[in-house]
Amino acid sequence: MTYIKNANNMGWNFDNTYINLSDFFYSKINIDPVSSPKLIILNEQLAKNLGFNIDSLKSYEGTLIFSGNKKIEGGEYIAQAYGGHQFGHFTILGDGRALLIGEQITPLGERYDIQLKGSGKTPYSRGGDGRAALAPMLREYIISEAMYGLGIPTTRSLAVVKTGDPVIREDIKKGAILTRVASSHIRFGTFQYVSSFGSHQQLKDLADYCLKRHFPHIKDDSNKYINLLNEVIKSQASLVSKWQCVGFIHGVMNTDNMTISGETIDYGPCAFMDEYNPNTVFSSIDRNGRYSYKNQPIMTEWNLCRFAESLLPLLNEDRNKAIQIAQNAISNFSEIYYSNWISIMRSKLGLFDEEVEDKSIIKDLLNMMEKYNEDYTNTFISLTFDNNKESSMYNSQEFKYWYKLWQERLQRQGKSKEMVKGLMMNSNPAVIPRNHRVEEALDAANKGNLNVMKRLLEVLSKPYEHSKKQEEYSKLPKPSNCPYRTYCGT
Ligand code: AMP
Ligand code: MG
């Protein structure tokens, strides 16, 4: 494996700290080069924010870095070890097809993991080929960037390269590698792994590492590990409330797919809901609806319980006391979630202040949307712009009654119509990555045409802009007899 010598000139600026933890937490990897790497897409804005020289990333040398064919001097190429509850069952996992190549320090001094996903086998591959196909990697690119545009904490996508090698799935696919950017890749499952198989000291080391990296304001607290748990509860409650309010369904909320940083990670079978239905499930492998839309907050809480369990030895020396502390912390989850959720929902309905009946105004609307099969995103848009009232819901007596109550509620807060509309425009996205649009972009990309995807990305990057060109992207798919199905992105 050869090294890139002038990496600093390209803007690579690594300072690797994860490697200072014991090698229990990772394995060093020698990457297998790919046949003929080709850059498919580069996220130029993100690259700039990370401090990279765009032209050099676009050059062939840049492509060789993104494919793993050349290493960056100063990079530590490691696969991270972790475990996780997959659909309720604990398993040892780890980066089976991903590599952390280093921690990039941006010009503003922020630290981001740079990870190659689809880069080949690691000791954690468990029989898998370590590779990824083009369409799922581009899909992760689209959805993660859409989430970023929506203001939802997420890992991001810097680049996708085609490898020139086939990957064998149900048929032969084009191989690809996604370069993913994250505040870190530390998962609930990383804690579960060390708590099950590591020493007390190693658990402490990981917790201290997370405190320093993600929660420096509490790292010296006398009860810092309890506060770590509280911070993770808060950030996950906030994250899942944001998912619910845009109709995002993650699809595979296993504990290895939950980050300590509070970013959405591992875009596999995720998708956005069109018609409002709390039971919506897209993932073909989620047969019992464990990770359905309505279950997402409950499953977040379940996952937090698993995280809290892994922290028990640090919460108190006395196990019973530690359990009590963990239970107290977790018992706050539903209230924190609810207050996040209702505050976003109030904004979506143009409410600046709080009244006790707000919950029923919101719930009544959601119930009608479910009853009349209304589109989740577009209902809020038509309320924002007071248009499109042709459907059976809008013509129903119950909606008219609801609308009158809502208008009265808006009157009582004494804000101008412009202010209400402004708040609603900033709180209700005009566009989400509609499944049929994502599929259309991926189909074109698979045939070598990236323009459809680039146009989609452009629109998704400003969902609150409410511009003319977005209208086309807010149209619903044609009615179909088959529900949309997603597959675990392999
Ligand atoms: P995911 O469902 O994508 O979060 O993946 C679950 C686990 O399976 C992770 O440990 C992945 O690294 C691993 N994995 C997924 N796909 C592959 C693959 N093609 N080869 C090896 N490991 C994989
Ligand atoms: Mg995963």
XYZ file of C-alpha atoms and ligand atoms in Angstrom:
514
model
C 0.000 0.000 0.000
C 1.396 3.357 -1.020
C 0.944 6.586 0.863
C -0.181 10.021 -0.278
C 2.749 12.260 0.570
C 1.208 15.706 0.093
C -1.944 15.015 2.113
C -1.551 18.226 4.117
C -1.683 20.274 0.929
C -4.958 18.568 0.093
C -6.354 19.720 3.422
C -6.129 16.424 5.289
C -5.487 17.309 8.894
C -5.720 14.251 11.075
C -5.383 14.039 14.822
C -6.275 10.504 15.784
C -7.405 9.909 19.337
C -9.513 6.727 19.190
C -6.322 4.801 18.582
C -5.152 5.825 22.079
C -7.780 3.560 23.587
C -6.732 -0.055 24.085
C -6.643 -2.168 20.916
C -9.532 -4.078 22.458
C -11.670 -1.376 20.816
C -10.422 -1.740 17.234
C -8.321 -3.654 14.735
C -5.743 -2.086 12.452
C -6.521 -2.860 8.830
C -4.590 -3.195 5.608
C -7.037 -2.297 2.894
C -7.446 -4.376 -0.243
C -7.248 -1.987 -3.194
C -10.116 -1.897 -5.693
C -9.725 -2.362 -9.488
C -10.599 0.937 -11.064
C -11.898 3.586 -8.707
C -13.903 6.452 -10.119
C -15.346 9.412 -8.240
C -19.116 9.518 -8.637
C -20.032 12.409 -6.396
C -18.258 14.790 -4.034
C -20.009 16.947 -1.454
C -18.162 20.169 -2.186
C -19.769 22.307 0.500
C -19.045 19.746 3.186
C -15.507 19.254 1.843
C -14.926 22.989 2.134
C -16.241 23.119 5.705
C -13.933 20.256 6.615
C -10.981 22.239 5.308
C -10.268 20.287 2.120
C -8.946 21.587 -1.141
C -11.796 20.718 -3.511
C -9.691 20.339 -6.649
C -7.324 17.917 -4.985
C -10.199 15.802 -3.698
C -11.581 15.721 -7.241
C -8.211 14.668 -8.642
C -7.295 11.026 -9.201
C -5.243 11.076 -5.992
C -8.398 12.110 -4.115
C -10.264 9.190 -5.656
C -7.480 6.826 -4.604
C -7.901 8.012 -1.029
C -11.689 7.570 -1.110
C -11.310 4.057 -2.501
C -8.641 3.075 0.007
C -6.093 2.399 -2.767
C -3.756 4.922 -1.190
C -3.357 5.717 2.472
C -2.873 9.134 3.950
C 0.301 9.540 5.910
C -0.821 10.149 9.476
C -4.034 8.182 9.004
C -4.694 5.208 11.281
C -6.827 2.741 9.365
C -8.950 0.909 11.896
C -12.177 -1.057 12.065
C -14.047 -0.395 15.288
C -15.298 -3.178 17.537
C -18.816 -3.100 18.949
C -21.765 -5.264 19.801
C -25.444 -4.589 19.754
C -28.974 -5.791 20.191
C -30.234 -6.648 16.734
C -34.017 -6.902 16.814
C -33.751 -7.633 20.530
C -30.882 -10.162 20.447
C -27.377 -9.327 21.606
C -24.579 -10.079 19.114
C -20.920 -9.170 18.653
C -20.598 -6.978 15.590
C -18.006 -4.341 14.664
C -17.202 -2.549 11.410
C -17.647 -5.448 9.034
C -17.320 -3.306 5.949
C -16.112 0.063 7.158
C -12.849 1.683 8.150
C -12.122 4.752 10.182
C -9.273 6.423 8.319
C -8.730 9.293 10.711
C -10.156 12.199 12.690
C -10.183 15.368 10.643
C -9.720 18.655 12.471
C -11.587 21.386 10.605
C -10.428 24.996 10.227
C -12.864 25.814 13.070
C -11.195 23.211 15.275
C -14.043 20.665 15.181
C -13.251 16.962 15.080
C -14.929 14.564 12.623
C -14.376 10.888 11.923
C -13.736 10.143 8.262
C -14.871 6.624 7.474
C -14.871 4.516 4.326
C -17.956 2.296 4.086
C -17.753 -0.664 1.717
C -13.962 -0.795 1.859
C -13.526 -4.561 2.257
C -13.251 -7.297 4.827
C -12.240 -6.754 8.442
C -11.944 -9.150 11.391
C -15.607 -8.256 12.120
C -16.997 -9.191 8.697
C -18.572 -12.444 9.936
C -18.725 -14.089 6.530
C -19.764 -10.925 4.709
C -17.728 -9.608 1.779
C -17.045 -6.231 3.394
C -18.300 -4.498 0.290
C -21.213 -2.271 -0.643
C -23.237 -1.697 -3.795
C -23.554 1.633 -5.566
C -27.290 2.273 -5.139
C -27.415 1.786 -1.336
C -24.363 4.020 -0.879
C -25.920 6.745 -3.026
C -29.151 6.254 -1.113
C -27.327 6.864 2.174
C -25.768 9.939 0.573
C -29.183 11.339 -0.426
C -31.031 10.607 2.797
C -28.256 11.738 5.143
C -27.869 15.009 3.242
C -31.661 15.454 3.253
C -31.651 14.967 7.029
C -28.914 17.566 7.335
C -31.000 19.972 5.239
C -33.956 19.333 7.535
C -31.849 20.325 10.532
C -31.741 16.833 12.030
C -28.468 15.638 13.621
C -26.890 13.144 11.267
C -23.709 11.635 9.942
C -22.921 13.121 6.550
C -21.705 11.954 3.182
C -18.546 13.365 1.678
C -18.087 11.235 -1.429
C -19.010 8.069 -3.265
C -16.585 6.227 -5.546
C -17.343 3.310 -7.815
C -14.823 0.543 -7.287
C -14.958 -1.108 -10.708
C -15.490 -4.436 -8.937
C -18.756 -6.341 -8.897
C -20.507 -7.169 -5.651
C -22.703 -10.204 -5.516
C -26.093 -9.780 -3.907
C -29.370 -11.212 -5.258
C -27.752 -10.342 -8.604
C -24.467 -8.706 -9.593
C -24.221 -5.055 -8.558
C -21.688 -2.307 -9.078
C -19.399 -1.952 -6.069
C -18.976 1.422 -4.359
C -17.469 3.048 -1.287
C -19.109 5.867 0.653
C -16.979 8.288 2.634
C -18.945 9.064 5.757
C -18.344 11.930 8.155
C -19.497 11.705 11.778
C -18.919 13.467 15.095
C -17.816 9.987 16.074
C -18.865 6.434 15.348
C -19.219 5.445 18.984
C -22.436 3.522 19.393
C -24.545 2.260 22.281
C -23.180 -1.072 21.067
C -19.606 0.083 21.690
C -20.514 0.384 25.384
C -22.346 -2.934 25.329
C -19.273 -4.568 23.820
C -16.862 -3.292 26.484
C -19.310 -3.901 29.279
C -19.764 -7.536 28.179
C -16.210 -8.418 27.214
C -13.859 -5.747 28.543
C -12.496 -4.723 31.918
C -13.853 -2.122 34.306
C -10.919 0.113 33.365
C -11.717 -0.203 29.650
C -15.347 0.751 30.283
C -14.136 3.762 32.229
C -11.690 4.683 29.464
C -14.457 4.638 26.850
C -16.796 6.693 29.028
C -14.037 9.235 29.742
C -13.202 9.355 26.050
C -16.846 10.125 25.192
C -17.081 12.747 27.914
C -14.003 14.505 26.599
C -15.022 14.260 22.964
C -18.772 14.869 23.136
C -19.643 16.351 26.518
C -16.609 18.355 27.671
C -18.814 20.619 29.820
C -19.526 17.736 32.237
C -16.282 15.807 32.024
C -15.042 17.003 35.411
C -18.358 16.670 37.278
C -18.212 14.519 40.398
C -21.121 12.448 39.004
C -19.879 12.611 35.417
C -21.041 9.117 34.409
C -24.596 9.761 35.591
C -24.489 13.002 33.663
C -23.171 11.154 30.611
C -26.240 8.933 30.774
C -28.488 11.986 31.200
C -26.901 13.752 28.220
C -27.316 10.724 25.975
C -30.954 10.387 27.084
C -31.529 14.066 26.257
C -29.906 13.953 22.849
C -31.673 10.745 21.807
C -35.033 12.089 23.014
C -34.452 15.209 20.964
C -33.335 13.199 17.925
C -36.304 10.846 17.829
C -38.739 13.738 18.339
C -37.259 15.314 15.215
C -37.629 12.048 13.289
C -41.277 11.811 14.313
C -42.026 15.374 13.311
C -40.769 14.915 9.736
C -42.113 11.367 9.344
C -38.697 9.707 9.118
C -38.576 5.981 9.795
C -35.085 4.663 10.509
C -36.045 1.041 10.000
C -33.274 -0.676 11.940
C -32.950 0.931 15.346
C -30.671 -1.739 16.738
C -28.412 -0.561 19.553
C -25.390 -0.697 17.237
C -27.111 1.936 15.099
C -27.550 4.468 17.925
C -24.757 6.975 18.441
C -23.500 8.515 21.663
C -23.205 11.815 19.787
C -26.955 11.854 19.057
C -26.515 11.773 15.279
C -28.686 9.604 13.041
C -26.479 6.824 11.667
C -26.593 3.782 9.376
C -29.076 4.593 6.680
C -30.171 1.150 5.594
C -33.845 0.464 5.078
C -34.972 3.918 6.219
C -37.611 5.981 4.403
C -40.002 8.886 4.865
C -43.694 8.341 5.328
C -46.073 9.734 2.698
C -49.582 9.090 4.038
C -49.790 9.473 7.780
C -50.088 6.047 9.337
C -48.467 5.369 12.727
C -48.039 1.686 11.858
C -45.866 2.378 8.832
C -42.904 0.020 8.367
C -40.792 0.025 5.210
C -38.077 -2.464 6.029
C -38.532 -5.914 4.520
C -36.773 -7.505 7.504
C -38.935 -5.812 10.161
C -41.752 -8.332 9.949
C -43.239 -7.609 13.370
C -43.126 -3.851 13.080
C -40.655 -3.518 15.947
C -39.297 -0.325 14.396
C -42.549 1.071 12.996
C -43.099 4.842 13.033
C -45.149 4.813 16.229
C -42.656 2.543 18.018
C -39.594 4.705 17.413
C -39.765 6.651 20.715
C -40.454 3.428 22.643
C -37.551 1.669 20.956
C -35.274 4.623 21.685
C -36.146 4.232 25.337
C -35.538 0.474 25.133
C -32.142 1.143 23.549
C -31.323 3.682 26.251
C -32.057 1.000 28.862
C -29.445 -1.208 27.182
C -26.974 1.691 27.188
C -27.709 2.412 30.858
C -27.164 -1.266 31.723
C -23.739 -1.144 30.145
C -22.871 1.890 32.283
C -24.046 0.369 35.588
C -20.557 -0.402 36.995
C -19.695 3.288 36.641
C -22.901 4.653 38.150
C -22.361 3.201 41.617
C -20.254 0.470 43.216
C -23.403 -0.962 44.725
C -25.265 -2.642 41.864
C -28.709 -2.075 43.377
C -27.990 1.618 43.814
C -26.624 1.770 40.264
C -29.837 0.204 38.921
C -31.902 2.737 40.860
C -29.845 5.615 39.421
C -30.226 4.245 35.902
C -33.964 3.754 36.311
C -34.413 7.288 37.622
C -32.528 8.678 34.646
C -34.461 6.597 32.105
C -37.769 7.493 33.728
C -37.222 11.067 32.515
C -37.086 9.979 28.896
C -40.778 10.093 28.032
C -41.217 13.569 29.475
C -38.135 14.927 27.702
C -39.282 13.313 24.464
C -42.802 14.672 24.840
C -41.681 18.231 25.537
C -39.406 18.166 22.474
C -42.138 16.673 20.327
C -44.903 19.038 21.374
C -42.704 22.075 20.997
C -41.912 21.147 17.368
C -45.549 20.261 16.663
C -46.676 23.610 18.093
C -44.311 25.377 15.680
C -45.659 23.293 12.805
C -49.101 24.688 13.619
C -47.833 28.250 14.033
C -48.125 28.315 17.822
C -45.653 30.463 19.697
C -47.013 29.935 23.189
C -48.414 27.017 25.141
C -51.938 26.034 26.097
C -52.955 22.748 27.691
C -55.366 21.878 24.868
C -52.574 22.039 22.274
C -51.989 18.328 22.607
C -55.563 17.547 21.608
C -55.438 20.002 18.689
C -52.343 18.180 17.398
C -53.657 14.676 18.074
C -57.030 15.428 16.478
C -55.285 16.591 13.319
C -53.074 13.500 13.217
C -56.094 11.246 13.755
C -57.902 12.869 10.842
C -54.827 12.567 8.648
C -54.761 8.862 9.442
C -58.499 8.406 8.873
C -58.487 10.204 5.509
C -55.078 8.884 4.339
C -53.641 12.360 4.068
C -50.017 12.944 3.213
C -48.105 13.951 6.345
C -45.758 16.543 4.841
C -48.225 18.093 2.429
C -50.969 18.484 5.029
C -48.744 20.810 7.023
C -47.768 22.644 3.843
C -51.389 23.213 2.867
C -52.136 24.489 6.386
C -49.124 26.813 6.107
C -50.221 28.258 2.779
C -53.951 27.802 3.313
C -54.396 26.000 -0.010
C -55.121 22.610 -1.606
C -58.282 22.006 0.325
C -59.929 19.639 -2.101
C -59.532 16.301 -0.389
C -62.140 14.425 1.608
C -60.477 15.421 4.862
C -60.760 19.129 4.124
C -64.394 18.739 3.111
C -65.350 16.815 6.225
C -67.319 18.429 9.035
C -64.783 17.255 11.612
C -61.966 18.997 9.809
C -63.977 22.208 9.479
C -64.659 22.102 13.193
C -60.970 21.426 13.931
C -59.932 24.261 11.637
C -62.198 26.694 13.485
C -60.712 25.656 16.845
C -57.203 26.010 15.451
C -57.974 29.486 14.070
C -59.393 30.528 17.436
C -56.280 29.199 19.138
C -54.100 31.204 16.737
C -56.156 34.324 17.442
C -55.666 33.964 21.200
C -51.879 34.159 20.952
C -52.147 37.594 19.353
C -49.444 37.141 16.689
C -49.803 38.554 13.195
C -50.730 36.304 10.268
C -47.278 36.930 8.780
C -45.561 35.787 11.960
C -47.652 32.625 12.112
C -46.968 31.858 8.463
C -43.252 32.569 8.928
C -43.035 30.148 11.860
C -44.916 27.486 9.910
C -42.722 27.942 6.841
C -39.619 27.463 8.985
C -41.080 24.411 10.702
C -42.712 22.538 7.808
C -40.463 21.260 5.036
C -41.749 21.733 1.502
C -39.825 18.657 0.407
C -38.687 15.398 1.883
C -36.836 12.671 -0.006
C -39.968 11.052 -1.419
C -39.360 7.385 -2.051
C -40.273 7.515 -5.745
C -37.924 10.470 -6.272
C -35.072 8.702 -4.507
C -35.629 5.582 -6.605
C -35.752 7.646 -9.789
C -32.426 9.306 -8.892
C -30.797 5.972 -8.059
C -32.017 4.349 -11.277
C -30.547 7.166 -13.335
C -27.278 7.080 -11.361
C -26.987 3.337 -11.883
C -27.192 4.012 -15.619
C -24.472 6.650 -15.341
C -26.630 9.783 -15.205
C -25.960 11.707 -11.982
C -27.963 14.796 -12.931
C -31.270 13.554 -11.526
C -29.615 12.904 -8.156
C -27.823 16.246 -8.155
C -31.071 18.125 -8.841
C -32.789 16.187 -6.060
C -29.944 16.945 -3.637
C -30.107 20.627 -4.493
C -33.830 20.781 -3.696
C -33.424 18.704 -0.523
C -30.656 20.968 0.749
C -33.148 23.820 1.321
C -36.416 22.215 2.396
C -37.679 25.330 4.168
C -37.141 27.591 1.178
C -40.618 26.967 -0.294
C -39.485 27.875 -3.780
C -41.270 27.243 -7.076
C -38.818 24.565 -8.170
C -39.647 22.512 -5.081
C -43.296 22.079 -6.074
C -42.469 19.326 -8.532
C -40.725 17.410 -5.737
C -43.620 17.642 -3.310
C -45.942 15.707 -5.626
C -47.043 12.325 -4.404
C -46.217 9.020 -6.053
C -48.853 7.466 -8.282
C -51.108 5.142 -6.291
C -49.614 1.667 -6.133
C -50.924 -1.686 -4.999
C -47.591 -2.645 -3.472
C -46.425 -0.815 -0.363
C -42.933 0.686 -0.653
C -40.346 -1.791 0.649
C -36.766 -1.106 1.648
C -33.968 -3.585 2.003
C -31.081 -3.564 4.443
C -28.570 -1.496 2.480
C -25.963 -4.036 1.516
P -26.115 -2.703 9.503
O -27.412 -3.436 9.528
O -25.759 -2.099 8.173
O -25.998 -1.727 10.613
O -24.982 -3.813 9.711
C -24.950 -4.667 10.822
C -23.598 -5.299 10.920
O -23.313 -6.091 9.773
C -22.449 -4.306 11.048
O -21.531 -4.834 11.954
C -21.885 -4.268 9.650
O -20.528 -3.897 9.654
C -22.092 -5.694 9.162
N -22.220 -5.789 7.706
C -23.215 -5.319 6.919
N -22.981 -5.599 5.625
C -21.798 -6.271 5.556
C -20.997 -6.844 4.507
N -21.380 -6.755 3.229
N -19.856 -7.454 4.849
C -19.466 -7.532 6.120
N -20.154 -7.029 7.157
C -21.315 -6.400 6.893
Mg -24.994 -0.614 11.614
